[in-house]
Amino acid sequence: SSGINAECPLRPGHSNLTLNLKEGKTSGANSLILAYNSPVIEDLVARLQITSLDVDDFQEAAVGCFVDCMYTGEVELMDKTTFRDVHKMGNVFEVAWLVARCIGYFEGLVGRMNSESHEEMLFLFEEAAYVFAALKERHFLDLAIGKISAGKSKASFITKYMGTYTSLSVKQLDLVIELAGTDVQIVVQSLTSQLSEHLSLHGAVLTDNSRHLLDNVDLALCRRNDKMAYENMFDV
């Protein structure tokens, strides 16, 4: 069941809990309600008898939303700005029903968002990439890649996302390659254009990210798909 209810058993040892937020701020919550929803918090309160809990890894608004979820059994306060941390808190504190609601929330966003909007697709892609990196969970990533790929703007999304690919992490580069799929020429064209600018400014010194892309993009497939894109890269 989700959230507190009238039949929730009152257990000994549950007292009010101080939540330690960012910047030294604190907030109070009913430890009984939090423990009823979270086996992790239940263990901390009942066995270790903690009276305060550090939640300063999460944004303050998300902590407030998480507590509201615990009280109401609903996710009405959650929005795009708090989703990441609420979902993370659900996983950290093992609130299974909340994690399931977060998955449903993300699935709903995927269904409603406009695949032609770079900003909306960027949100989906970045959130999915974060969940994949932090939790090794692919479901969000598969949904985001499917949504972007189903629209007509995959090429423009990848081009914009790779706008300054030297600032992307290796994990982000790998996800871009995965998103491109068989359309590897999109990645190659972005790489070529930025390589050309980089080499003209810095000489023949490849960045680590350029090397990673060259090592991991299927250049043979690019040549079959778009011979001009392939040849342009080697003309740089």
PDB file of C-alpha atoms in Angstrom, residues 9 31 94 145 169 186 188:
ATOM      1  CA  PRO A   9       0.379   0.543  13.456  1.00  0.00           C
ATOM      2  CA  SER A  31       9.283   9.431  11.866  1.00  0.00           C
ATOM      3  CA  GLU A  94      13.593   1.803  -0.721  1.00  0.00           C
ATOM      4  CA  ILE A 145      15.730   7.122 -27.138  1.00  0.00           C
ATOM      5  CA  SER A 169      31.503  12.966 -20.580  1.00  0.00           C
ATOM      6  CA  ILE A 186      24.884  12.430 -37.886  1.00  0.00           C
ATOM      7  CA  VAL A 188      30.352  12.011 -37.934  1.00  0.00           C
TER       8      VAL A 188
END
